[in-house]
XYZ file of C-alpha atoms in Angstrom:
684
model
C 11.252 95.091 36.211
C 13.015 94.705 33.113
C 15.961 97.363 34.362
C 16.267 95.470 37.554
C 17.002 92.116 35.565
C 19.993 93.937 33.393
C 21.443 95.379 36.665
C 23.833 92.159 37.026
C 24.977 92.466 33.581
C 28.094 94.126 32.118
C 27.556 96.273 28.993
C 28.025 93.807 26.272
C 25.451 90.918 27.861
C 23.047 93.994 28.554
C 23.603 94.962 24.831
C 22.434 91.229 23.876
C 20.002 90.609 26.312
C 18.191 94.462 25.093
C 18.343 93.290 20.968
C 14.874 92.373 20.215
C 14.059 92.111 16.613
C 16.619 91.056 13.569
C 19.295 87.857 13.435
C 21.526 88.727 16.552
C 25.009 86.930 17.085
C 26.335 86.306 20.724
C 29.729 85.633 20.219
C 30.776 84.166 24.030
C 34.091 83.320 24.939
C 34.885 80.598 27.013
C 33.672 81.775 30.930
C 32.091 85.087 29.983
C 28.289 84.782 30.949
C 26.963 83.071 28.229
C 23.953 81.180 29.779
C 23.613 84.295 32.118
C 23.375 86.361 29.080
C 20.089 84.349 27.000
C 18.444 83.524 30.201
C 18.184 87.037 30.735
C 17.505 87.987 27.516
C 14.508 85.217 27.689
C 13.269 86.818 30.875
C 13.879 90.550 29.500
C 11.552 89.544 26.404
C 8.919 88.165 28.462
C 8.868 91.019 30.972
C 8.472 93.826 28.273
C 5.220 92.114 27.017
C 6.012 89.698 24.633
C 3.888 86.544 24.685
C 5.985 83.121 26.232
C 4.608 81.597 23.670
C 5.976 83.124 20.762
C 9.557 82.388 22.154
C 11.360 79.233 21.163
C 14.540 78.446 22.445
C 16.479 75.706 21.693
C 19.266 73.521 23.377
C 21.766 70.142 22.790
C 20.780 68.852 26.208
C 17.961 68.506 28.537
C 20.361 69.912 31.461
C 21.013 73.063 29.456
C 17.042 73.502 28.474
C 16.275 72.875 32.615
C 18.640 74.756 34.115
C 18.048 77.767 31.617
C 14.107 77.383 32.444
C 14.610 77.465 36.248
C 17.182 80.552 35.833
C 15.224 82.502 33.506
C 11.581 81.636 35.195
C 13.249 82.402 38.772
C 13.933 86.028 37.008
C 10.694 86.539 36.839
C 7.036 87.392 38.808
C 5.332 83.948 38.104
C 2.160 86.340 36.934
C 3.811 86.848 33.734
C 4.599 83.187 32.532
C 0.717 81.562 32.768
C 2.053 80.114 29.743
C 5.829 79.373 29.660
C 7.626 79.447 26.657
C 8.769 76.074 24.757
C 12.383 75.360 25.962
C 13.729 72.291 24.818
C 16.327 69.800 22.836
C 16.472 70.270 18.854
C 15.082 66.494 18.891
C 12.202 67.329 21.444
C 11.296 70.252 19.201
C 11.266 67.904 15.980
C 8.878 65.003 18.141
C 6.456 67.885 19.455
C 6.630 68.624 15.760
C 5.737 65.472 14.177
C 3.015 64.398 16.497
C 0.720 66.900 14.793
C 2.271 66.826 11.393
C 3.304 63.348 10.521
C 0.434 62.886 8.549
C 1.659 65.298 5.862
C 4.214 62.755 4.896
C 1.293 59.797 4.558
C 2.110 58.478 7.431
C 0.267 57.978 10.604
C 0.979 60.005 14.014
C 1.297 56.765 16.316
C 4.738 56.438 15.539
C 7.177 55.077 17.590
C 11.053 56.580 18.233
C 13.683 53.700 18.281
C 16.690 54.357 20.497
C 20.309 53.564 18.867
C 20.164 49.958 20.031
C 16.993 49.209 18.273
C 18.736 50.830 15.183
C 21.190 48.656 15.572
C 19.210 45.444 15.929
C 17.641 46.345 12.651
C 20.413 47.158 10.847
C 22.213 43.864 11.977
C 19.243 42.260 10.591
C 19.784 43.797 7.276
C 23.425 43.491 7.007
C 25.703 40.988 9.046
C 29.091 41.421 7.459
C 29.658 45.423 7.653
C 30.365 46.356 11.251
C 26.980 47.804 12.721
C 28.989 50.724 14.502
C 30.061 51.789 10.773
C 26.462 51.208 9.202
C 25.025 53.288 12.324
C 27.474 56.268 11.910
C 27.136 56.807 7.928
C 23.580 56.396 7.455
C 23.477 59.376 10.685
C 25.977 61.323 8.178
C 23.905 60.767 5.260
C 20.360 62.038 7.315
C 22.398 64.860 8.846
C 23.637 66.153 5.329
C 20.160 65.751 3.810
C 21.551 63.407 1.313
C 18.457 60.756 0.402
C 19.505 56.943 -0.200
C 19.655 57.585 -3.975
C 21.051 61.106 -3.598
C 24.089 58.851 -1.073
C 24.602 56.408 -4.179
C 25.490 59.194 -6.636
C 28.249 59.620 -4.633
C 29.289 56.645 -3.141
C 32.328 55.628 -5.260
C 34.526 52.557 -2.883
C 32.341 49.488 -3.100
C 32.101 49.809 0.954
C 30.240 52.599 0.659
C 27.805 51.350 -2.193
C 27.038 49.079 0.058
C 26.105 50.999 2.867
C 23.817 53.311 0.706
C 21.971 50.064 -0.657
C 21.250 49.222 3.236
C 20.258 53.017 3.943
C 17.533 52.228 1.168
C 16.462 49.371 3.022
C 16.306 50.696 6.558
C 14.709 53.564 4.949
C 12.322 51.236 3.861
C 11.476 49.578 6.973
C 10.955 52.327 8.942
C 8.591 53.509 6.749
C 6.741 50.180 6.200
C 6.845 50.295 10.659
C 6.401 53.643 11.011
C 9.289 53.949 12.944
C 11.618 57.134 13.275
C 14.688 57.229 14.684
C 16.981 59.637 16.327
C 17.809 61.634 13.252
C 14.350 61.549 11.682
C 13.048 63.442 14.381
C 14.613 66.538 12.626
C 15.236 65.430 8.846
C 11.381 64.651 9.049
C 10.297 68.005 10.209
C 12.222 69.681 8.174
C 11.100 67.558 4.788
C 7.532 69.174 5.900
C 8.253 72.265 6.037
C 10.452 71.858 3.088
C 7.314 71.283 0.889
C 4.622 73.446 2.580
C 5.128 76.821 2.330
C 1.933 77.546 4.076
C 2.436 75.486 6.561
C 6.283 77.003 7.189
C 4.934 80.359 7.451
C 2.320 79.566 10.116
C 5.104 77.735 12.470
C 7.782 80.945 11.599
C 5.052 83.452 12.877
C 3.587 81.168 15.821
C 7.685 81.443 17.123
C 8.399 85.117 16.774
C 11.549 84.879 18.628
C 14.031 81.953 18.111
C 16.737 81.525 20.178
C 19.741 78.712 19.755
C 22.143 77.577 22.353
C 25.509 76.743 21.483
C 25.212 77.304 17.661
C 28.984 76.285 16.997
C 27.554 72.647 17.466
C 24.752 72.840 14.480
C 24.972 70.421 11.637
C 23.979 71.293 8.440
C 20.039 70.266 8.773
C 19.714 72.078 11.875
C 20.677 75.444 10.272
C 18.542 74.655 7.374
C 15.892 73.893 10.156
C 16.631 77.154 11.636
C 16.303 78.762 8.317
C 12.616 77.815 8.026
C 11.523 78.551 11.374
C 12.546 81.480 11.384
C 11.690 82.829 7.752
C 9.011 85.275 8.336
C 10.937 87.340 10.743
C 14.646 86.620 11.268
C 14.234 87.162 14.881
C 16.879 84.708 15.720
C 19.083 84.780 18.030
C 22.553 82.515 18.561
C 24.910 81.905 21.276
C 27.984 80.200 20.770
C 32.024 80.613 20.358
C 33.619 79.444 17.146
C 36.972 78.889 19.319
C 35.001 76.198 20.809
C 33.661 74.612 17.855
C 35.499 70.586 18.600
C 32.506 68.468 17.092
C 33.348 68.448 13.924
C 33.610 64.283 13.800
C 29.933 64.030 14.798
C 28.957 66.329 11.542
C 28.842 69.806 13.509
C 30.347 72.179 11.315
C 31.904 75.610 12.399
C 30.745 77.471 8.711
C 27.504 77.758 10.400
C 28.697 80.422 12.862
C 31.557 81.249 10.923
C 28.720 82.526 8.192
C 26.064 83.287 10.246
C 26.266 87.161 9.504
C 26.046 85.961 5.563
C 23.067 83.542 6.125
C 21.180 86.364 7.972
C 21.080 89.379 6.330
C 21.984 92.839 8.995
C 23.251 90.456 12.030
C 23.764 92.100 15.001
C 27.205 90.901 16.201
C 27.649 91.271 20.204
C 31.112 89.570 21.812
C 31.024 88.847 24.749
C 35.180 89.027 25.689
C 35.133 89.713 29.682
C 36.147 86.208 31.460
C 34.982 85.246 34.603
C 36.202 82.319 35.295
C 40.491 82.290 34.417
C 43.617 84.286 35.707
C 44.871 87.102 33.391
C 47.822 84.491 32.657
C 46.202 81.236 31.615
C 43.284 83.656 29.087
C 46.811 85.101 27.878
C 48.228 81.931 27.015
C 44.752 80.503 25.339
C 44.770 84.145 23.528
C 47.572 83.301 22.251
C 47.113 80.025 20.984
C 43.801 80.016 19.069
C 45.408 83.237 17.280
C 47.024 80.579 15.450
C 43.918 79.762 13.869
C 42.777 81.290 10.299
C 38.590 80.076 10.384
C 37.736 82.264 13.522
C 35.537 85.297 13.337
C 38.223 87.075 16.203
C 37.869 87.947 19.808
C 39.923 88.323 22.686
C 39.326 86.883 26.398
C 39.838 89.444 28.883
C 40.362 88.814 32.636
C 38.183 90.069 35.426
C 40.177 88.604 37.717
C 44.257 88.954 38.952
C 46.775 87.763 37.059
C 47.488 84.793 38.943
C 50.333 82.206 38.951
C 52.364 81.466 35.557
C 51.480 78.213 33.827
C 54.249 75.400 34.612
C 55.303 73.226 32.078
C 56.294 69.624 33.170
C 58.821 67.728 30.873
C 59.363 64.236 31.731
C 61.135 61.158 30.275
C 58.098 59.015 29.878
C 54.526 58.083 31.303
C 55.542 56.805 34.819
C 57.490 60.277 35.506
C 54.686 62.053 34.066
C 52.620 60.159 36.398
C 54.781 60.627 39.380
C 54.857 64.274 39.254
C 51.195 64.740 38.903
C 50.227 62.377 41.590
C 53.052 64.259 44.104
C 51.240 67.507 43.440
C 48.418 66.354 43.724
C 48.861 64.415 47.082
C 50.407 67.987 48.106
C 47.270 69.949 47.298
C 44.768 67.483 48.859
C 47.069 67.905 52.102
C 46.967 71.676 51.637
C 43.447 71.568 52.195
C 42.274 71.527 48.180
C 38.625 69.186 47.721
C 39.707 67.077 45.269
C 36.771 67.525 43.142
C 38.250 70.997 42.401
C 41.080 69.165 40.812
C 41.274 67.321 36.905
C 43.437 65.583 34.744
C 42.530 66.527 30.981
C 43.889 64.163 27.860
C 43.324 64.381 24.448
C 43.573 60.854 23.621
C 41.646 58.121 26.033
C 44.447 55.208 26.359
C 46.240 58.018 28.433
C 44.212 57.509 31.479
C 46.085 53.827 31.784
C 49.489 55.254 33.531
C 47.069 57.448 35.629
C 44.732 55.274 37.093
C 47.767 52.901 37.891
C 49.815 55.576 39.572
C 46.534 56.725 41.291
C 45.702 53.206 42.561
C 49.113 52.859 44.036
C 49.097 56.138 45.809
C 45.853 55.357 47.040
C 44.076 58.150 45.626
C 40.254 58.769 44.424
C 39.459 59.779 41.203
C 36.586 59.313 38.969
C 36.413 58.698 34.582
C 34.040 60.885 33.922
C 32.435 60.270 30.827
C 34.749 57.259 29.589
C 35.512 53.575 31.407
C 38.172 52.712 33.374
C 41.369 51.174 30.917
C 41.082 47.406 31.970
C 37.029 47.810 31.318
C 37.363 49.037 27.862
C 35.465 46.376 25.864
C 38.707 45.960 23.244
C 40.934 45.601 26.301
C 39.018 42.889 27.868
C 39.117 41.061 24.862
C 42.695 41.481 24.769
C 43.015 40.049 28.027
C 40.769 37.008 27.381
C 43.017 36.222 24.347
C 46.064 36.081 27.203
C 44.028 34.290 29.696
C 43.175 31.325 27.253
C 46.999 31.434 26.519
C 47.560 30.781 30.120
C 44.813 28.877 30.829
C 42.900 26.703 28.304
C 40.007 25.719 30.869
C 38.586 28.968 30.917
C 35.371 28.916 28.898
C 33.991 32.045 29.918
C 37.008 33.627 27.888
C 36.581 31.736 25.160
C 33.060 32.313 24.660
C 34.322 36.441 24.809
C 36.561 36.273 21.887
C 35.463 32.765 19.685
C 34.089 35.523 17.178
C 36.335 38.334 17.588
C 37.374 39.450 15.237
C 34.443 38.389 13.553
C 34.683 34.728 12.470
C 31.503 33.568 11.519
C 30.871 31.915 14.796
C 27.801 32.743 15.936
C 25.754 32.598 19.436
C 24.035 29.058 17.840
C 27.529 27.888 17.620
C 29.082 28.631 21.093
C 25.792 27.550 23.186
C 25.974 24.149 21.398
C 29.841 23.843 22.002
C 28.852 24.778 25.625
C 25.997 22.133 25.985
C 28.899 19.642 24.597
C 31.427 20.730 27.347
C 28.688 20.461 30.105
C 27.766 17.181 29.129
C 31.346 15.836 28.416
C 33.155 18.027 31.723
C 35.600 19.058 28.904
C 36.730 22.491 28.221
C 35.320 24.400 24.987
C 38.889 24.930 23.777
C 39.786 20.944 24.908
C 36.802 19.942 22.895
C 37.874 21.986 19.825
C 41.655 20.455 20.371
C 40.666 16.754 21.268
C 37.670 16.314 19.071
C 38.754 14.931 15.118
C 36.948 17.078 12.196
C 33.839 15.045 11.458
C 33.045 15.301 15.381
C 33.116 19.099 15.616
C 31.278 18.580 12.232
C 28.747 16.846 13.640
C 28.377 19.274 16.506
C 28.216 22.791 14.746
C 28.512 22.056 10.568
C 31.262 21.899 8.266
C 32.148 25.536 7.556
C 32.309 26.019 11.345
C 34.669 23.118 12.104
C 37.314 24.726 9.900
C 36.900 27.967 11.725
C 37.233 26.979 15.098
C 40.345 24.087 13.889
C 42.290 27.411 12.493
C 41.314 28.922 15.719
C 42.745 26.180 17.508
C 45.904 26.110 15.749
C 46.640 29.634 16.013
C 46.411 29.588 20.081
C 48.524 26.329 19.908
C 51.124 28.205 17.687
C 51.286 31.161 19.802
C 51.703 29.460 23.403
C 54.827 27.709 21.421
C 56.006 31.159 20.599
C 55.629 32.468 24.279
C 57.603 29.475 25.409
C 60.205 30.514 22.931
C 60.080 34.738 23.518
C 57.534 36.842 25.052
C 58.668 39.315 22.340
C 58.294 37.148 19.379
C 55.028 36.082 20.915
C 53.824 39.823 20.818
C 54.945 40.457 17.140
C 53.194 37.351 16.539
C 49.569 38.008 18.429
C 48.748 41.061 16.493
C 49.914 39.127 13.398
C 48.081 36.196 13.859
C 44.501 37.795 15.027
C 44.702 41.033 13.258
C 42.586 42.342 16.095
C 43.745 46.105 16.278
C 42.692 46.045 12.106
C 39.183 45.058 12.687
C 38.753 48.661 14.230
C 40.278 50.265 11.111
C 36.795 51.638 9.193
C 34.858 52.381 12.476
C 33.666 55.944 13.896
C 35.521 55.469 17.306
C 38.301 53.052 15.786
C 41.149 55.716 16.671
C 40.436 55.820 20.022
C 40.181 51.669 20.262
C 43.734 51.385 18.773
C 45.020 53.642 20.825
C 43.816 52.043 23.787
C 45.333 48.607 21.981
C 48.328 50.399 21.050
C 48.818 51.491 24.929
C 47.771 47.284 26.362
C 50.470 46.369 23.760
C 53.218 48.890 24.397
C 52.730 48.395 28.368
C 53.005 44.801 28.164
C 56.345 44.753 25.902
C 57.883 47.382 28.349
C 56.294 44.691 31.593
C 58.431 41.770 30.308
C 61.359 44.206 29.203
C 61.520 45.464 33.068
C 60.488 41.805 34.492
C 61.998 39.219 32.098
C 62.417 36.396 34.748
C 58.286 36.838 34.911
C 55.703 35.557 32.556
C 52.222 36.004 30.911
C 50.273 34.534 33.916
C 51.753 37.209 36.175
C 51.119 40.299 34.129
C 47.558 39.333 34.069
C 47.745 38.574 38.062
C 49.484 42.197 38.408
C 46.652 44.043 36.238
C 43.843 41.958 38.042
C 45.083 43.821 40.788
C 45.540 47.307 39.328
C 42.153 47.372 38.190
C 40.421 45.938 41.659
C 39.849 49.570 42.757
C 36.432 49.764 44.247
C 34.213 52.767 42.772
C 34.510 55.810 45.640
C 31.353 57.549 46.147
C 33.024 60.324 47.583
C 35.123 63.405 46.137
C 37.638 62.918 44.052
C 40.115 63.861 41.110
C 38.713 63.724 37.704
C 39.763 62.785 34.595
C 38.484 63.025 31.678
C 38.966 63.279 27.671
C 39.393 67.203 26.622
C 35.814 66.810 24.661
C 34.068 65.519 27.885
C 35.400 68.604 29.780
C 33.338 71.211 27.629
C 31.280 73.393 29.910
C 33.662 72.346 32.994
C 35.746 73.974 35.294
C 38.612 73.604 37.839
C 40.412 75.379 40.009
C 43.439 73.221 39.697
C 44.067 71.736 36.163
C 46.611 69.521 35.025
C 46.645 68.473 30.902
C 48.943 65.817 29.721
C 49.982 64.592 26.513
C 51.546 67.759 24.997
C 53.382 65.938 22.328
C 53.149 65.613 18.253
C 50.460 62.723 17.429
C 48.915 62.605 21.275
C 48.223 66.599 20.826
C 47.571 67.703 18.539
C 46.305 64.257 16.744
C 48.176 64.654 13.284
C 47.527 62.490 10.297
C 44.722 60.238 9.622
C 42.556 63.028 8.023
C 42.731 64.970 11.334
C 42.038 68.922 11.253
C 44.565 70.971 13.256
C 42.545 73.869 13.766
C 39.848 71.842 15.001
C 42.626 70.310 17.312
C 43.855 73.877 18.580
C 40.574 74.352 19.414
C 40.677 71.712 21.782
C 43.773 72.633 22.979
C 42.008 76.353 24.029
C 38.862 74.912 25.312
C 41.543 72.632 27.282
C 43.320 75.937 28.919
C 40.292 77.958 29.618
C 38.873 74.918 31.911
C 41.016 76.155 34.145
C 40.321 78.890 37.175
C 43.501 79.329 38.953
C 46.246 76.828 38.570
C 47.245 75.177 35.288
C 49.915 72.512 34.694
C 50.507 71.297 30.978
C 53.073 68.350 30.614
C 54.723 66.420 27.869
C 56.971 63.554 27.677
C 59.985 62.465 25.191
C 58.619 58.788 25.518
C 55.484 56.782 25.212
C 53.851 53.931 23.879
C 52.708 54.756 19.887
C 51.419 51.927 17.974
C 52.438 49.517 20.503
C 56.078 50.049 20.953
C 57.942 52.997 23.158
C 58.492 55.821 20.675
C 60.401 59.001 20.871
C 57.868 61.356 20.614
C 58.260 65.481 20.368
C 56.858 68.261 22.106
C 53.407 69.290 20.961
C 53.487 72.644 18.622
C 50.971 74.124 21.044
C 53.290 74.648 23.578
C 55.037 77.241 21.319
C 52.091 78.820 19.863
C 50.735 79.416 23.195
C 53.904 81.256 23.831
C 54.433 78.994 26.735
C 58.291 77.547 25.556
C 60.210 79.328 23.237
C 60.640 77.200 19.398
C 58.685 74.802 17.842
C 58.514 71.354 16.371
C 62.383 72.141 15.250
C 64.199 70.432 17.215
C 67.478 71.352 15.502
C 67.863 74.647 13.413
C 67.290 73.393 10.335
C 70.736 74.793 8.785
C 72.509 72.179 11.363
C 71.470 68.928 9.333
C 74.392 67.701 7.047
C 74.742 64.644 4.773
C 75.488 61.885 6.944
C 73.924 62.681 10.212
C 71.810 60.391 12.224
C 68.026 61.190 12.676
C 65.264 59.922 14.094
C 61.387 60.214 12.796
C 58.296 59.031 15.090
C 56.990 56.814 12.450
C 60.077 55.531 10.186
C 62.528 55.312 13.336
C 66.464 55.759 12.499
C 67.569 56.889 9.198
C 70.716 58.878 7.795
C 70.445 62.215 5.946
C 71.649 61.827 2.368
C 71.072 65.554 1.252
C 69.409 68.717 2.668
C 67.816 71.124 0.262
C 65.881 74.205 1.006
C 62.078 74.428 0.949
C 60.683 77.812 2.112
C 61.228 78.363 5.553
C 61.723 74.654 6.006
C 64.668 71.840 4.865
C 63.814 69.423 2.443
C 65.819 66.005 3.732
C 66.306 63.083 1.656
C 66.585 60.548 4.235
C 67.436 56.644 3.999
C 65.658 54.744 6.175
C 66.667 51.000 6.473
C 67.381 51.464 2.493
C 63.654 53.372 2.029
C 64.580 56.616 0.741
C 61.971 59.552 2.039
C 61.628 63.054 1.610
C 60.830 64.705 4.992
C 60.637 67.979 6.504
C 63.806 68.649 9.079
C 61.079 69.929 11.715
C 59.702 66.382 11.472
C 62.824 64.913 12.610
C 65.537 65.372 15.344
C 69.231 64.220 15.627
C 70.073 61.127 17.096
């Protein structure tokens, strides 16, 4: 029986599946049969007589758990699995554990698990000013880093984070008092119990003699510590993962768990799965070249088992509209040639780039679905901006007024809005007309003195912008953000970068619209985007559009990846991790099976304005184009040259000095002198 199980595996896969005792790291490259190997190992252990009850397999998703369970059980005679092994997510295991051992923390076993919405409500009741999304994110980080409120307090330096740690303490007290458990507690509390009870730790560890973990590169500090305790009596821990696909650092995953596995667990056996069954040799060759530029990796090289394949196409376009036209044309031809749309996908690093694609697909009548994301005009920050613009064209629009009257936060709560709406219905006037026509005393009588002042400032801002709009559409756009600071309201939020990128895309698009259509006004623009976004959802086969993060684990016969420009992919600055960005590039490329097209443009909307961009370093690092970031040879810059920088704009070179492999240029940007490396500018 056990031999039959192994017959469909290659030599490396067999080696991993047959390993029984001691720590095992299965380093599984993209498309190398990772799930097949780990499920076969599970079935193999059972087939040689190991009690299924002593095997614990942990995954990150219920989908992965059920897939593995089904595949493993199909390999076995049902008589072998009277009592099935425990195969579940980390959090499900934590829940099962707490049901038995919550009393160890002097808490009752009838605890209630709260979801994210409950968590937000509790935090909102404790703190009104700090954005709830930021509180949720930071408290989760504290818990997954094993920091108690008092430890978090000690480490907090900025005033904002000192306040957050105070809220963290109050939040924890609230949970304990009401016997509530949040999602992070499902791992943290079992760890605390096991850490403080050696006898119980030994008992649980001996109960689960064989532990397997899927996607180990995505584990955080807390999950690693928990696994150490669970395997402490035997060290029979098998983990499968790929250090080159560690792309969740932003949500707490730490790549050092997989990089240091052999140090954490003595006498580790390492098996590398390097045979790829998904992509052509050409695709793998370029993926390998790219990832080899990373330093923090264990090192492996994917080898193809298929044909060489077509060369990878690199599209160079003037702007996102030309880029979209080329891709739409290609996809039309693919579909006409008989390719099913579900086998085609477009990936992007930044979700904002979906706007031009959505627009192009709608105009061409092509069906698409946004996987793991919302359509551009359905994103809440875009809806807010549209609501603002609607009020500027129609002050009677109560729906839009209610949406944005407290965005960004002005202290106008639901009670105030309800009072205004009731008065609006009573008088037959719109909410904005009420604010505009009633005197301060009259508004004060309805909503109170503080709110009255706030509403009058809001009214004045809208009226000023209306005047500007008549005078100059560009002036209006320049002053809009200045007036409301809407973009800045996302500065400290966990998803702030993506939301601000969407806002920038929207600002840039409307600027371009008015430049190209000077005879049209704001109402025309709103009507046009209303038509654009009115594309009914399609339930049949459609082309997939998604972020690279959303594509992990998927594969497509025909793949397009757009946005290969510095600042968009890789994202640079703002604390970005270049190695993680490169791993994202590796993940993206290895989603392609047969054909791959990469695309870069010379101009896109950046920070709300059309900006000249530099092609991504990843194109040269993957061996697809010659050269690198350097547009001009370093030695080619001299005093007096006019140069372009993507952030600082146009400037003139004052001097050039040698700086190792590069040249340092002193550049005058409109009176401000800056020292910039020559590889970050191009001649104007």
